[in-house]
Amino acid sequence: MISHKPKLVLHVGMPKTGSSALQKWFAKSRAYLLTQSVLYPKSNKNKSHPFLSLPLDFEADGQRLLVNEIGRSQIKADQVFQKSWKAMEAEIRATSPKIVVMSTEHLFMRIGHNGREKLLHAIEKTFSETKIVIYVRQPSKFYASYVQQRIKQSATFPPVQPVSWRGKIEAWEASFPGNVFIRKYDANSLISGDVVEDFLVSYLGLTRHGNTVEIAVNESMSAEAALILQTVQLERFQGQDDVVLVERNRWRKKVLKADRSISGFARPKLLAEIADYIDCASTDLLWLRDQYGVLFDDLDYACISDRPVREFRSDWISDVFEINAERLPALESHMTEARTMTWIKQFAKLFRRS
């Protein structure tokens, strides 16, 4: 129990809206933040606070990395949550901050799950006031980014479909009425074009002045590289989606390195028909506009309407992204040479040992 209750600013994502950059900056800036009476608690993950999602039906919908660590036991998940929460309270007692900031994008989709009462009770007990911060992204851009991230750990990715954010946001509103804040994730809308600056100014009344920290963010790959990586996974790691594999991580690094060595690199671009369908069939965007005033500049709102469900083929990266037909063979050739050189080096190492 803590005698003085600070305020809580809880960033819950959504995914693919600069969460990693935000979390890395906060983790590297803990000392500076404390001088401003702001605590960014440490956790076993150091940069973010995924333990917050542990009470929320972990057995059925636990985060992949946490499941790999503790299994799917809800009892174990609750124990880890309680231990982590007590450690955070100890930090609060030691530092007496006015504001505590916590962040994990894995909460956005899960607040409606069974077990939320445990999280809500803990928040109410520890904090005097809570603000929920959610960044949202244009649906087609979100899908493109999500598929690119997904393919790094899986040979499969979600089907093409409109977004369904309203229910998740309303679940947050039901839990924290009047204290849910929605921001648009778009370089032209963020303060200084930067999600960190945007968050600091909007919710903490701070700036990055005098405390610039270089942050490495998730590395992008071209659609051609994503297609090659998907092929490698189907050949070598079939049936092992969402499992942490050292060998798969090595292959991903090889593909990313090759991708940057071939000219013509470009960020993946959805096929026009698919991008239009995702955006124009996402009627939740009209609710988001009317309820929170969120408008995406690159989107024609006149096109948004209920429309028949379409089933696009989405088995391969090439089904949803534009592929550079000239660049792909060059990248494939480069990867073939890399595999051959790796085999030669391994053979030479064995030969020297003998």
XYZ file of N, CA, C and O in Angstrom, residues 199-309:
444
model
N 3.509 12.651 -27.405
C 3.038 12.109 -26.125
C 3.469 13.003 -24.963
O 2.674 13.307 -24.062
N 4.738 13.416 -24.968
C 5.249 14.237 -23.872
C 4.479 15.543 -23.730
O 4.064 15.935 -22.636
N 4.263 16.224 -24.852
C 3.577 17.512 -24.817
C 2.097 17.330 -24.478
O 1.536 18.051 -23.636
N 1.458 16.360 -25.098
C 0.007 16.204 -24.974
C -0.425 15.690 -23.606
O -1.486 16.091 -23.096
N 0.368 14.831 -22.983
C -0.104 14.155 -21.766
C 0.759 14.390 -20.527
O 0.333 14.076 -19.423
N 1.966 14.949 -20.720
C 2.818 15.200 -19.564
C 3.240 16.656 -19.453
O 3.822 17.049 -18.437
N 2.949 17.453 -20.470
C 3.352 18.851 -20.430
C 4.852 19.030 -20.457
O 5.386 20.019 -19.951
N 5.564 18.081 -21.087
C 7.019 18.128 -21.176
C 7.437 18.180 -22.639
O 6.627 17.997 -23.542
N 8.724 18.431 -22.871
C 9.287 18.351 -24.215
C 10.581 17.556 -24.138
O 11.090 17.262 -23.055
N 11.128 17.232 -25.308
C 12.405 16.511 -25.345
C 13.586 17.457 -25.280
O 14.731 17.030 -25.413
N 13.343 18.755 -25.089
C 14.417 19.746 -25.068
C 15.471 19.365 -24.033
O 15.168 19.110 -22.865
N 16.733 19.329 -24.466
C 17.824 19.031 -23.546
C 17.950 17.571 -23.205
O 18.779 17.194 -22.395
N 17.155 16.726 -23.845
C 17.225 15.301 -23.517
C 16.926 14.468 -24.757
O 15.982 13.701 -24.803
N 17.732 14.664 -25.778
C 17.545 13.899 -27.001
C 18.232 12.543 -26.869
O 19.389 12.458 -26.466
N 17.519 11.500 -27.202
C 18.047 10.139 -27.147
C 17.769 9.476 -28.480
O 16.634 9.435 -28.941
N 18.824 8.975 -29.125
C 18.637 8.292 -30.401
C 18.011 6.929 -30.149
O 18.500 6.152 -29.328
N 16.929 6.652 -30.855
C 16.196 5.409 -30.642
C 16.173 4.598 -31.935
O 15.765 5.093 -32.988
N 16.630 3.349 -31.847
C 16.526 2.439 -32.986
C 15.143 1.797 -32.961
O 14.713 1.274 -31.937
N 14.426 1.872 -34.087
C 13.082 1.316 -34.151
C 13.084 0.092 -35.051
O 14.084 -0.249 -35.663
N 11.918 -0.578 -35.110
C 11.816 -1.779 -35.910
C 12.213 -1.509 -37.358
O 11.719 -0.572 -37.984
N 13.094 -2.345 -37.893
C 13.600 -2.140 -39.240
C 12.599 -2.620 -40.272
O 12.048 -3.716 -40.171
N 12.386 -1.783 -41.282
C 11.444 -2.122 -42.340
C 12.123 -3.008 -43.376
O 13.342 -3.014 -43.515
N 11.314 -3.774 -44.109
C 11.830 -4.564 -45.229
C 10.931 -4.333 -46.436
O 9.773 -3.941 -46.307
N 11.470 -4.557 -47.606
C 10.698 -4.410 -48.831
C 9.709 -5.560 -48.967
O 9.817 -6.596 -48.284
N 8.744 -5.414 -49.871
C 7.794 -6.501 -50.132
C 8.515 -7.710 -50.714
O 8.151 -8.862 -50.433
N 9.564 -7.471 -51.503
C 10.327 -8.573 -52.081
C 11.026 -9.377 -50.978
O 11.017 -10.609 -50.991
N 11.617 -8.672 -50.007
C 12.286 -9.355 -48.901
C 11.285 -10.122 -48.043
O 11.555 -11.235 -47.590
N 10.112 -9.507 -47.817
C 9.082 -10.179 -47.026
C 8.630 -11.467 -47.706
O 8.377 -12.484 -47.048
N 8.532 -11.445 -49.030
C 8.133 -12.637 -49.776
C 9.189 -13.735 -49.656
O 8.859 -14.912 -49.463
N 10.458 -13.365 -49.756
C 11.537 -14.341 -49.605
C 11.550 -14.918 -48.194
O 11.705 -16.126 -47.991
N 11.398 -14.045 -47.191
C 11.380 -14.515 -45.814
C 10.218 -15.474 -45.578
O 10.370 -16.501 -44.902
N 9.064 -15.170 -46.132
C 7.913 -16.057 -45.999
C 8.212 -17.428 -46.622
O 7.891 -18.473 -46.041
N 8.846 -17.429 -47.787
C 9.202 -18.684 -48.459
C 10.163 -19.503 -47.617
O 10.003 -20.723 -47.468
N 11.171 -18.832 -47.048
C 12.134 -19.525 -46.180
C 11.422 -20.170 -44.990
O 11.699 -21.318 -44.623
N 10.475 -19.429 -44.409
C 9.777 -19.961 -43.235
C 8.923 -21.173 -43.595
O 8.844 -22.138 -42.826
N 8.289 -21.125 -44.746
C 7.476 -22.270 -45.165
C 8.339 -23.493 -45.444
O 7.923 -24.634 -45.199
N 9.542 -23.254 -45.934
C 10.436 -24.371 -46.245
C 11.106 -24.935 -44.993
O 11.276 -26.146 -44.862
N 11.474 -24.079 -44.070
C 12.306 -24.494 -42.940
C 11.576 -24.555 -41.594
O 11.985 -25.309 -40.713
N 10.538 -23.744 -41.449
C 9.903 -23.638 -40.127
C 8.389 -23.806 -40.209
O 7.649 -23.189 -39.454
N 7.940 -24.640 -41.112
C 6.503 -24.830 -41.306
C 5.851 -25.347 -40.025
O 6.366 -26.240 -39.362
N 4.709 -24.756 -39.674
C 3.993 -25.166 -38.474
C 4.568 -24.614 -37.187
O 4.157 -25.028 -36.096
N 5.509 -23.666 -37.286
C 6.141 -23.107 -36.083
C 5.936 -21.599 -36.002
O 6.805 -20.868 -35.543
N 4.772 -21.162 -36.431
C 4.441 -19.741 -36.328
C 4.406 -19.300 -34.867
O 3.973 -20.055 -33.987
N 4.865 -18.084 -34.640
C 4.797 -17.463 -33.308
C 5.586 -18.210 -32.249
O 5.296 -18.113 -31.051
N 6.566 -18.974 -32.680
C 7.478 -19.636 -31.749
C 8.838 -18.964 -31.893
O 9.315 -18.748 -33.013
N 9.456 -18.613 -30.769
C 10.755 -17.956 -30.825
C 11.809 -18.983 -31.235
O 12.052 -19.957 -30.536
N 12.424 -18.762 -32.394
C 13.423 -19.683 -32.933
C 14.696 -18.905 -33.269
O 14.655 -17.944 -34.039
N 15.797 -19.327 -32.705
C 17.073 -18.649 -32.956
C 17.429 -18.703 -34.435
O 17.877 -17.719 -35.026
N 17.215 -19.868 -35.065
C 17.568 -20.033 -36.464
C 16.720 -19.119 -37.358
O 17.220 -18.548 -38.341
N 15.444 -18.988 -37.035
C 14.596 -18.087 -37.823
C 15.087 -16.646 -37.684
O 15.095 -15.890 -38.667
N 15.488 -16.245 -36.492
C 16.006 -14.891 -36.299
C 17.264 -14.658 -37.141
O 17.462 -13.564 -37.682
N 18.091 -15.692 -37.265
C 19.297 -15.563 -38.094
C 18.923 -15.349 -39.562
O 19.506 -14.514 -40.244
N 17.949 -16.121 -40.026
C 17.530 -15.985 -41.417
C 16.924 -14.600 -41.667
O 17.141 -14.004 -42.722
N 16.155 -14.104 -40.717
C 15.549 -12.789 -40.887
C 16.641 -11.721 -41.031
O 16.548 -10.833 -41.889
N 17.676 -11.815 -40.213
C 18.767 -10.842 -40.296
C 19.477 -10.922 -41.641
O 19.870 -9.904 -42.212
N 19.631 -12.154 -42.159
C 20.264 -12.318 -43.471
C 19.426 -11.669 -44.567
O 19.956 -11.010 -45.461
N 18.130 -11.881 -44.502
C 17.239 -11.308 -45.510
C 17.256 -9.787 -45.435
O 17.322 -9.092 -46.456
N 17.193 -9.242 -44.227
C 17.210 -7.784 -44.060
C 18.516 -7.184 -44.574
O 18.521 -6.129 -45.220
N 19.625 -7.857 -44.304
C 20.922 -7.372 -44.776
C 20.977 -7.395 -46.297
O 21.425 -6.424 -46.930
N 20.516 -8.485 -46.899
C 20.504 -8.583 -48.359
C 19.588 -7.534 -48.967
O 19.895 -6.936 -50.004
N 18.462 -7.286 -48.312
C 17.478 -6.326 -48.808
C 18.089 -4.940 -48.949
O 17.819 -4.206 -49.913
N 18.926 -4.561 -48.003
C 19.542 -3.227 -48.028
C 20.701 -3.152 -49.015
O 21.128 -2.052 -49.381
N 21.216 -4.291 -49.447
C 22.357 -4.291 -50.358
C 21.937 -4.228 -51.826
O 22.765 -3.967 -52.694
N 20.660 -4.473 -52.105
C 20.147 -4.447 -53.477
C 19.477 -3.102 -53.737
O 18.662 -2.634 -52.932
N 19.790 -2.482 -54.852
C 19.219 -1.176 -55.168
C 17.715 -1.274 -55.395
O 17.190 -2.348 -55.704
N 17.040 -0.146 -55.235
C 15.601 -0.105 -55.481
C 14.755 -0.395 -54.268
O 13.547 -0.630 -54.394
N 15.360 -0.352 -53.066
C 14.583 -0.636 -51.852
C 13.431 0.360 -51.706
O 13.594 1.562 -51.899
N 12.255 -0.156 -51.363
C 11.084 0.687 -51.095
C 10.234 0.007 -50.038
O 10.193 -1.232 -49.967
N 9.583 0.798 -49.219
C 8.688 0.222 -48.224
C 7.510 -0.462 -48.920
O 7.083 -0.015 -49.996
N 6.983 -1.522 -48.340
C 5.889 -2.268 -48.989
C 4.666 -1.388 -49.230
O 4.307 -0.553 -48.407
N 4.041 -1.583 -50.377
C 2.837 -0.843 -50.743
C 1.735 -1.834 -51.082
O 1.901 -2.705 -51.938
N 0.609 -1.695 -50.407
C -0.518 -2.582 -50.671
C -1.019 -2.403 -52.097
O -0.960 -1.310 -52.653
N -1.539 -3.485 -52.667
C -2.235 -3.364 -53.936
C -3.398 -2.402 -53.760
O -4.082 -2.414 -52.732
N -3.628 -1.551 -54.735
C -4.614 -0.474 -54.615
C -5.997 -0.995 -54.253
O -6.695 -0.412 -53.415
N -6.419 -2.086 -54.863
C -7.748 -2.636 -54.602
C -7.904 -3.057 -53.148
O -8.957 -2.853 -52.529
N -6.849 -3.600 -52.586
C -6.891 -4.057 -51.197
C -6.876 -2.880 -50.236
O -7.644 -2.844 -49.263
N -6.022 -1.903 -50.495
C -5.972 -0.720 -49.632
C -7.317 -0.001 -49.620
O -7.816 0.412 -48.562
N -7.925 0.147 -50.786
C -9.218 0.827 -50.876
C -10.295 0.063 -50.110
O -11.128 0.668 -49.419
N -10.295 -1.248 -50.226
C -11.317 -2.034 -49.528
C -11.165 -1.908 -48.008
O -12.147 -1.687 -47.298
N -9.944 -2.030 -47.511
C -9.727 -1.952 -46.066
C -10.215 -0.618 -45.522
O -10.906 -0.555 -44.494
N -9.859 0.473 -46.186
C -10.241 1.802 -45.713
C -11.743 2.061 -45.868
O -12.413 2.512 -44.934
N -12.277 1.768 -47.042
C -13.656 2.158 -47.338
C -14.687 1.254 -46.678
O -15.856 1.659 -46.520
N -14.296 0.048 -46.279
C -15.223 -0.840 -45.585
C -15.139 -0.699 -44.065
O -15.913 -1.324 -43.338
N -14.237 0.153 -43.582
C -14.044 0.328 -42.141
C -14.981 1.419 -41.609
O -14.586 2.572 -41.400
N -16.219 1.055 -41.371
C -17.225 2.031 -40.935
C -16.956 2.559 -39.534
O -17.502 3.598 -39.152
N -16.121 1.875 -38.764
C -15.746 2.397 -37.445
C -15.065 3.753 -37.557
O -15.050 4.537 -36.603
N -14.513 4.060 -38.720
C -13.847 5.348 -38.916
C -14.831 6.509 -38.820
O -14.467 7.600 -38.384
N -16.080 6.280 -39.232
C -17.099 7.334 -39.129
C -17.422 7.604 -37.666
O -17.574 8.759 -37.245
N -17.521 6.543 -36.880
C -17.751 6.685 -35.435
C -16.580 7.386 -34.771
O -16.752 8.263 -33.924
N -15.358 7.013 -35.182
C -14.156 7.614 -34.605
C -14.100 9.107 -34.929
O -13.714 9.927 -34.082
N -14.527 9.467 -36.132
C -14.576 10.885 -36.517
C -15.603 11.645 -35.690
O -15.319 12.728 -35.155
N -16.806 11.088 -35.569
C -17.890 11.787 -34.878
C -17.681 11.828 -33.368
O -18.041 12.809 -32.709
N -17.095 10.775 -32.820
C -16.940 10.671 -31.368
C -15.693 11.392 -30.852
O -15.713 12.006 -29.801
N -14.604 11.315 -31.614
C -13.321 11.838 -31.128
C -12.696 12.879 -32.057
O -11.618 13.395 -31.752
N -13.340 13.151 -33.188
C -12.795 14.147 -34.113
C -11.546 13.697 -34.835
O -10.757 14.521 -35.310
N -11.345 12.375 -34.937
C -10.157 11.838 -35.604
C -10.439 11.700 -37.096
O -11.339 10.971 -37.510
N -9.652 12.397 -37.898
C -9.792 12.372 -39.354
C -8.433 12.064 -39.991
O -7.433 12.721 -39.666
N -8.401 11.086 -40.866
C -7.170 10.751 -41.574
C -7.133 11.523 -42.894
O -8.038 11.416 -43.720
N -6.066 12.287 -43.106
C -5.987 13.203 -44.241
C -5.995 12.493 -45.593
O -6.498 13.035 -46.580
N -5.422 11.297 -45.653
C -5.285 10.604 -46.938
C -6.488 9.729 -47.279
O -6.419 8.920 -48.205
N -7.562 9.886 -46.541
C -8.704 8.983 -46.711
C -9.928 9.755 -47.201
O -10.269 10.809 -46.664
N -10.584 9.227 -48.230
C -11.808 9.816 -48.763
C -12.995 9.270 -47.965
O -13.433 8.143 -48.180
N -13.506 10.067 -47.033
C -14.562 9.586 -46.145
C -15.876 9.338 -46.893
O -16.736 8.611 -46.395
N -16.009 9.906 -48.080
C -17.231 9.679 -48.853
C -17.346 8.231 -49.321
O -18.437 7.750 -49.626
N -16.229 7.526 -49.363
C -16.246 6.139 -49.837
C -16.638 5.160 -48.744
O -16.939 3.993 -49.024
N -16.637 5.601 -47.481
C -16.840 4.665 -46.364
C -18.305 4.293 -46.249
O -19.180 5.154 -46.138
N -18.565 3.008 -46.255
C -19.943 2.526 -46.138
C -19.931 1.033 -45.858
O -18.929 0.350 -46.090
N -21.058 0.537 -45.330
C -21.212 -0.911 -45.202
C -21.225 -1.506 -46.600
O -21.894 -0.996 -47.491
N -20.497 -2.552 -46.794
C -20.443 -3.170 -48.099
C -20.289 -4.679 -47.932
O -19.901 -5.154 -46.852
N -20.644 -5.441 -48.951
C -20.548 -6.897 -48.837
C -19.131 -7.332 -48.454
O -18.141 -6.739 -48.902
N -19.055 -8.357 -47.619
C -17.752 -8.893 -47.223
C -17.072 -9.506 -48.438
O -17.674 -10.278 -49.183
